PDB file of C-alpha atoms in Angstrom:
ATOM      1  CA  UNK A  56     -57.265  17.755 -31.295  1.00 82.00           C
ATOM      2  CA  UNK A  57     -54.636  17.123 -34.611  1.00 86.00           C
ATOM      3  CA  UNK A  58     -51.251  16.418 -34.427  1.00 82.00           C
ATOM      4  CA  UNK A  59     -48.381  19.685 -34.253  1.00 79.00           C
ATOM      5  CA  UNK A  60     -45.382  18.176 -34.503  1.00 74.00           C
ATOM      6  CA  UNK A  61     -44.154  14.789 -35.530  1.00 81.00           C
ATOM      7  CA  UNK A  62     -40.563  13.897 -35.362  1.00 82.00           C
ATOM      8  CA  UNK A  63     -39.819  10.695 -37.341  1.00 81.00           C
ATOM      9  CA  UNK A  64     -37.247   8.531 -36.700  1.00 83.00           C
ATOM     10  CA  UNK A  65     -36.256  11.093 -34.011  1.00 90.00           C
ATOM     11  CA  UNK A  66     -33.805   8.525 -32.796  1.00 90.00           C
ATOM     12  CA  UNK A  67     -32.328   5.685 -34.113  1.00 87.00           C
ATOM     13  CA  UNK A  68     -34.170   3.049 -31.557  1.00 90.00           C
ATOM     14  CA  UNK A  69     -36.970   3.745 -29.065  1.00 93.00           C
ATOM     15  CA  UNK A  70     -37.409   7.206 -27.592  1.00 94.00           C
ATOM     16  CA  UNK A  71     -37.006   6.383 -23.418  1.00 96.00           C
ATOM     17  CA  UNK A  72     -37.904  10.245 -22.366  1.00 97.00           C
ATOM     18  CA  UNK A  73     -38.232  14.005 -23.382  1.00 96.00           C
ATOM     19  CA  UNK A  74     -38.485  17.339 -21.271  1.00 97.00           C
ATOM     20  CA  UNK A  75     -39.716  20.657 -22.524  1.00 97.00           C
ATOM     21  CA  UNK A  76     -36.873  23.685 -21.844  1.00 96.00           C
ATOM     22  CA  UNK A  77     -39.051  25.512 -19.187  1.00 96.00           C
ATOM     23  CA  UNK A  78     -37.054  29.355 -20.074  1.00 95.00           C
ATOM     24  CA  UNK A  79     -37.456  28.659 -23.449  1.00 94.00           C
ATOM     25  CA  UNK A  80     -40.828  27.791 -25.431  1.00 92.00           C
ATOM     26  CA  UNK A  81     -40.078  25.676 -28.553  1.00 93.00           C
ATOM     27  CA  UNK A  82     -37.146  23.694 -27.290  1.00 96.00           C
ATOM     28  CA  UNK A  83     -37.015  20.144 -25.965  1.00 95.00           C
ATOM     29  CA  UNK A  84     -34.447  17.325 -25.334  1.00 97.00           C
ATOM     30  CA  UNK A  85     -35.150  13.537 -26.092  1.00 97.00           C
ATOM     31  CA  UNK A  86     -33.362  10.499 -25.050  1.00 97.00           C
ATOM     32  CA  UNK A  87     -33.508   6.991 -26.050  1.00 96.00           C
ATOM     33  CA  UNK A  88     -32.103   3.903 -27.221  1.00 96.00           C
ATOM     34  CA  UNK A  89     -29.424   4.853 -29.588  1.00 96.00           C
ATOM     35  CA  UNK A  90     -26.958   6.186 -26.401  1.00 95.00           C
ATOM     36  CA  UNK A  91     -27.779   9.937 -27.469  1.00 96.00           C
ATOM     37  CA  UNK A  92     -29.327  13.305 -26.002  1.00 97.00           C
ATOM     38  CA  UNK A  93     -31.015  15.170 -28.946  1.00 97.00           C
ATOM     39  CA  UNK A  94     -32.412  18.877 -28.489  1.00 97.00           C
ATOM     40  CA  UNK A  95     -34.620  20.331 -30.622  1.00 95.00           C
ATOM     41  CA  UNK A  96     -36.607  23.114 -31.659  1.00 94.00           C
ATOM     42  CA  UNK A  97     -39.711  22.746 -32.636  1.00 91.00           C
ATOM     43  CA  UNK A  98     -40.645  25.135 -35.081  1.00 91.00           C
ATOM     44  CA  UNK A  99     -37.867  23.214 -37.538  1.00 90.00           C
ATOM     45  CA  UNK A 100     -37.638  18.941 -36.371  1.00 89.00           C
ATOM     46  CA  UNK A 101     -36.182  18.030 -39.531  1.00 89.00           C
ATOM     47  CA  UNK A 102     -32.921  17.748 -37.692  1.00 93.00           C
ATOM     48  CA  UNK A 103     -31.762  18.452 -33.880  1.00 94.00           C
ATOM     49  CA  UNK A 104     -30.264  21.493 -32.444  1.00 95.00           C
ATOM     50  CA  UNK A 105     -27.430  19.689 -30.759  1.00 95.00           C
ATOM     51  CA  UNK A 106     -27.041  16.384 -29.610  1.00 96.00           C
ATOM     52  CA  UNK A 107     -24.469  14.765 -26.935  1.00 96.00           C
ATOM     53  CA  UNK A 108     -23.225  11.431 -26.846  1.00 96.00           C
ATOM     54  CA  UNK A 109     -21.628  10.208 -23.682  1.00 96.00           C
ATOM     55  CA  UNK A 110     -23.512   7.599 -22.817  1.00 97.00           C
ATOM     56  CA  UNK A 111     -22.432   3.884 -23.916  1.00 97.00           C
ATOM     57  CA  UNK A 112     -26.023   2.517 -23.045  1.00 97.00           C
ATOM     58  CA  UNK A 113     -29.245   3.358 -22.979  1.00 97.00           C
ATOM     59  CA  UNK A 114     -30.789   6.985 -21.687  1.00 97.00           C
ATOM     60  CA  UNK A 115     -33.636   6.443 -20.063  1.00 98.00           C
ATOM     61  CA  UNK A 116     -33.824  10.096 -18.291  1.00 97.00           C
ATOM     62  CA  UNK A 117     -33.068  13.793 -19.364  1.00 98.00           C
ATOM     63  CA  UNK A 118     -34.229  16.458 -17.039  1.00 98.00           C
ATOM     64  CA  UNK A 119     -33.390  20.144 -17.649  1.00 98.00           C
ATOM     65  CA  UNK A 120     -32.328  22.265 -14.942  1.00 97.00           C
ATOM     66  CA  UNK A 121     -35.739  24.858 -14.063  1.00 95.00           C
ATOM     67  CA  UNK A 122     -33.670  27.819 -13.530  1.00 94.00           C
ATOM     68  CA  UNK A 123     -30.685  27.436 -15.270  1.00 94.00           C
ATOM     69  CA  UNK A 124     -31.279  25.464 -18.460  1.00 95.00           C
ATOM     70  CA  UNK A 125     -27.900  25.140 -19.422  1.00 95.00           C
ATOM     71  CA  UNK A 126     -27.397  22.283 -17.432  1.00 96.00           C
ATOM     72  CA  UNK A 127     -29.022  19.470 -18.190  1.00 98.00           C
ATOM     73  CA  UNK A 128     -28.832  15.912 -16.227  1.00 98.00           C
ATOM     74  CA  UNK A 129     -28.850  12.462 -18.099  1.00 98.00           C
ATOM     75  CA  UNK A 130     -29.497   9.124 -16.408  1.00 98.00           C
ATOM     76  CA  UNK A 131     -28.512   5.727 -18.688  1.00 98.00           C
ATOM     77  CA  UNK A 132     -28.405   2.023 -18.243  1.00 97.00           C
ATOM     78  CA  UNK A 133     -24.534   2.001 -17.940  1.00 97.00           C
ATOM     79  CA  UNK A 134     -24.932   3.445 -14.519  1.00 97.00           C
ATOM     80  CA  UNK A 135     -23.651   6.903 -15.090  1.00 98.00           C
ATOM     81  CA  UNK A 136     -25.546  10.038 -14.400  1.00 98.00           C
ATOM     82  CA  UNK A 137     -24.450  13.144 -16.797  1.00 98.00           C
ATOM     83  CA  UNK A 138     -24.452  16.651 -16.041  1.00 98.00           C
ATOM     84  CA  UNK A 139     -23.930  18.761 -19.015  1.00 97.00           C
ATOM     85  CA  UNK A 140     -23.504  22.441 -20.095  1.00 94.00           C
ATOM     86  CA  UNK A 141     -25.935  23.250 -23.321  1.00 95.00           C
ATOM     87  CA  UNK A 142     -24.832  26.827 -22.787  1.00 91.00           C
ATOM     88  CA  UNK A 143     -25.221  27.737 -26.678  1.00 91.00           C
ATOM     89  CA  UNK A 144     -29.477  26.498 -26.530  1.00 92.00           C
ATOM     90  CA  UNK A 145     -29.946  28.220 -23.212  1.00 93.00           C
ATOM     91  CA  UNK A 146     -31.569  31.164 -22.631  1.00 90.00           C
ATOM     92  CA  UNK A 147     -28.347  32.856 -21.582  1.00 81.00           C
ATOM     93  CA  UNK A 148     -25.820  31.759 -23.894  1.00 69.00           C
ATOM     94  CA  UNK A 149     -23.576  34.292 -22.689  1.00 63.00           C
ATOM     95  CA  UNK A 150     -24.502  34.056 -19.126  1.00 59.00           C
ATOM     96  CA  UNK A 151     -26.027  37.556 -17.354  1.00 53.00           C
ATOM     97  CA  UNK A 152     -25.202  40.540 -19.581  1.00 47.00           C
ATOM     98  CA  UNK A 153     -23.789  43.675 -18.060  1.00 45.00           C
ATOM     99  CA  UNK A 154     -23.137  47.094 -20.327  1.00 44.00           C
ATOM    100  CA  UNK A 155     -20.620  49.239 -19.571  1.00 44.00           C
ATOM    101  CA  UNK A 156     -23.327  52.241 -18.452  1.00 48.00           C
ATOM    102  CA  UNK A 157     -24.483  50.076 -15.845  1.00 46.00           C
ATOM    103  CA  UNK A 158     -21.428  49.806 -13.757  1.00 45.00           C
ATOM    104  CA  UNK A 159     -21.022  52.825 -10.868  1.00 48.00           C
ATOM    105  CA  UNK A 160     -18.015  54.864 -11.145  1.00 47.00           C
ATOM    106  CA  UNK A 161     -16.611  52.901  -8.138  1.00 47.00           C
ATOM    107  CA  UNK A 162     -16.705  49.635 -10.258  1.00 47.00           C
ATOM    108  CA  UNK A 163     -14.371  49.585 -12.864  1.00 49.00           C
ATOM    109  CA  UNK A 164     -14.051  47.032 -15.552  1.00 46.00           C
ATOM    110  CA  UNK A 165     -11.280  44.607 -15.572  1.00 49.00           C
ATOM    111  CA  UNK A 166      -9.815  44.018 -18.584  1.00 48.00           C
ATOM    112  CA  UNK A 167      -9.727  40.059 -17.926  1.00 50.00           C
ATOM    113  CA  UNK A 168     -13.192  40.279 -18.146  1.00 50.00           C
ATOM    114  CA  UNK A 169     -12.938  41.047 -21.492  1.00 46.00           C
ATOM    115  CA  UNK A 170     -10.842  38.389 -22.429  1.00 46.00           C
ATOM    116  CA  UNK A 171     -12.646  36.069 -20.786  1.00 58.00           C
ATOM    117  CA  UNK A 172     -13.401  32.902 -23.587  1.00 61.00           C
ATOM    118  CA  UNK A 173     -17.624  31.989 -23.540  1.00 64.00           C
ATOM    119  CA  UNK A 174     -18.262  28.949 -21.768  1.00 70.00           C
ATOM    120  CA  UNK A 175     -18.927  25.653 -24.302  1.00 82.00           C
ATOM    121  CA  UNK A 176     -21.089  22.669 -24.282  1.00 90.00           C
ATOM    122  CA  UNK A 177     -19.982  19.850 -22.742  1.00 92.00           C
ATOM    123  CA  UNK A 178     -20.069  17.532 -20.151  1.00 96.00           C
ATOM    124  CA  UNK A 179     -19.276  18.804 -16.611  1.00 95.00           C
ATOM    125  CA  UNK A 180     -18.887  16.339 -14.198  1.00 96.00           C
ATOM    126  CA  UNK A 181     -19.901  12.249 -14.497  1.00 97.00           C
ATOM    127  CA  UNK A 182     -21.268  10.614 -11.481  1.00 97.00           C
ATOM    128  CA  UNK A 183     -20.631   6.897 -10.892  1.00 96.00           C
ATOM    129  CA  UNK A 184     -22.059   5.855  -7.652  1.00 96.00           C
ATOM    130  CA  UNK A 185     -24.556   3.476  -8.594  1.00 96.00           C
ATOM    131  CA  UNK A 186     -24.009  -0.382  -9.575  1.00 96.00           C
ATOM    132  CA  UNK A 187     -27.169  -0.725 -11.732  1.00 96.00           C
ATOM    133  CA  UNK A 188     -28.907   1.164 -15.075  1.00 97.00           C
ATOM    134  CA  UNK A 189     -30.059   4.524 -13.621  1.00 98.00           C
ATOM    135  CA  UNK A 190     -34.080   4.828 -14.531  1.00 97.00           C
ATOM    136  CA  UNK A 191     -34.466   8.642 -12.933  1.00 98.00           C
ATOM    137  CA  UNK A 192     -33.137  11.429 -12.489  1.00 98.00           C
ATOM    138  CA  UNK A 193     -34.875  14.660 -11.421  1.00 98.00           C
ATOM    139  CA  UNK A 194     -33.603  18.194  -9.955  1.00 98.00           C
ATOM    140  CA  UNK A 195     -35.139  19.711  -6.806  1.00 97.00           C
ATOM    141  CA  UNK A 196     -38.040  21.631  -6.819  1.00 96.00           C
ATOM    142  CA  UNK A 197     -36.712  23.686  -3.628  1.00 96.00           C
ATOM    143  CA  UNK A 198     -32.797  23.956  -4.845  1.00 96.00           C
ATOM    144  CA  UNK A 199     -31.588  24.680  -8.543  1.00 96.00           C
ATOM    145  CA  UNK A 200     -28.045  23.207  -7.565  1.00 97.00           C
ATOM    146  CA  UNK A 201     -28.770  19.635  -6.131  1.00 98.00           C
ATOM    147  CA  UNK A 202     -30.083  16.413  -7.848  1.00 98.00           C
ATOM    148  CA  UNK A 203     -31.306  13.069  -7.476  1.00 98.00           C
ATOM    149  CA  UNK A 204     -30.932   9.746  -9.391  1.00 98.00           C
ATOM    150  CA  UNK A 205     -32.320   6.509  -8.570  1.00 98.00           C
ATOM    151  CA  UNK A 206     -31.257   3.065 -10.096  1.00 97.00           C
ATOM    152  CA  UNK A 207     -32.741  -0.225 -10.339  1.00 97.00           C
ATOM    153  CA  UNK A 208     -31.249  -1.894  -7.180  1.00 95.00           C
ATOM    154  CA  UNK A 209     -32.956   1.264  -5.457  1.00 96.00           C
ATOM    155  CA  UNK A 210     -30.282   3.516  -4.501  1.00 97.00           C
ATOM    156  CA  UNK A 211     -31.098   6.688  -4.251  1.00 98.00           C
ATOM    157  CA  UNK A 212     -28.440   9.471  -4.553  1.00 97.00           C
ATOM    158  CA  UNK A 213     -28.442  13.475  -3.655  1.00 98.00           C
ATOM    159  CA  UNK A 214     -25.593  15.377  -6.171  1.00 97.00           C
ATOM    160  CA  UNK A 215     -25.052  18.711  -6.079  1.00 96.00           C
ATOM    161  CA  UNK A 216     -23.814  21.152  -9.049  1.00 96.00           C
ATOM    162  CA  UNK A 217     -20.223  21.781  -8.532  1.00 94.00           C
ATOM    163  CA  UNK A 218     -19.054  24.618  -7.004  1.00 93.00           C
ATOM    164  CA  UNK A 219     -17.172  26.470  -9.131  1.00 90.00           C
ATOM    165  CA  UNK A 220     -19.968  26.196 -11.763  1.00 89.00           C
ATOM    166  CA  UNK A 221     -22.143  27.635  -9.710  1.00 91.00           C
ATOM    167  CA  UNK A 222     -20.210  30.919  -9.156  1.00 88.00           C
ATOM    168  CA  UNK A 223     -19.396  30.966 -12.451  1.00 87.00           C
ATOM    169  CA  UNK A 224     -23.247  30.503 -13.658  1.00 85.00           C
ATOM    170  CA  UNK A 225     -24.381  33.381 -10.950  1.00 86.00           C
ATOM    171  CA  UNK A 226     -21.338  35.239 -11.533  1.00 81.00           C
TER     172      UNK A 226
END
């Protein structure tokens, strides 16, 4: 019943949400006031991880993906919903390692594989269908690759992870 952590002055303004990583156990990402997404570990909170700032109003949601927690989905007051790539905090920063022994002799290894850059963080695609601040945004319990967002004139709207992300996250 004491306190663990305290983070002052985490943000600038008001702190509007936070979400535990659920693949990785110290790390969480808060939102607020200030326009930024702050992640943070919380064995060291003198300073964040990483932070992204894309927003040009408030954040009032950040939600990170349950299987794949590289992406991670904002929602803000200046009606835009963010998906990101925190690909360098996830738990596969490198995506699904393969060693040479465990490929059959009928697979060979391309050598554009090998050349092939890591993928960065960033924003991936920007969704601007609503009209009004965005208050939540939340992924599907059922499908890792589609999302919802509502805003404050209550419209509701289903997203899905782009394509070619998704092959290149499985693949």
């Amino acid at each position: 019943m004491s306190q663990i952590y305290c983070m002052e002055n985490a943000h600038g303004q008001l702190v509007r949400d936070l979400d535990f990583n659920p693949n990785k156990q110290y790390y969480l990402a808060s939102c607020g006031d200030d326009c930024k997404v702050k992640f943070w570990d919380t064995r060291n909170v003198t300073q964040p991880v990483a932070a992204l700032e894309e927003h040009s109003h408030w954040v009032w949601n950040v939600r990170y993906n349950h299987s794949h927690d590289q992406l991670v989905l904002t929602g803000s007051s200046d009606s835009r919903v963010i998906l990101s790539n925190m690909v360098s905090i996830s738990s596969e920063p490198f995506g699904h390692l393969v060693d040479d022994e465990d490929l059959s002799d009928q697979e060979e290894r391309r050598p554009e594989d090998k050349s092939q850059e890591p993928p960065q963080d960033g924003v991936i695609a920007t969704y601007e269908e609503h009209e009004d601040s965005v208050y939540a945004v939340d992924w599907s319990s059922a499908d890792p690759w589609l999302f919802a967002s509502l805003s404050y004139d209550g419209r509701l709207v289903i997203n899905r992870v782009p394509r070619a992300l998704k092959y290149h996250i499985l693949l």
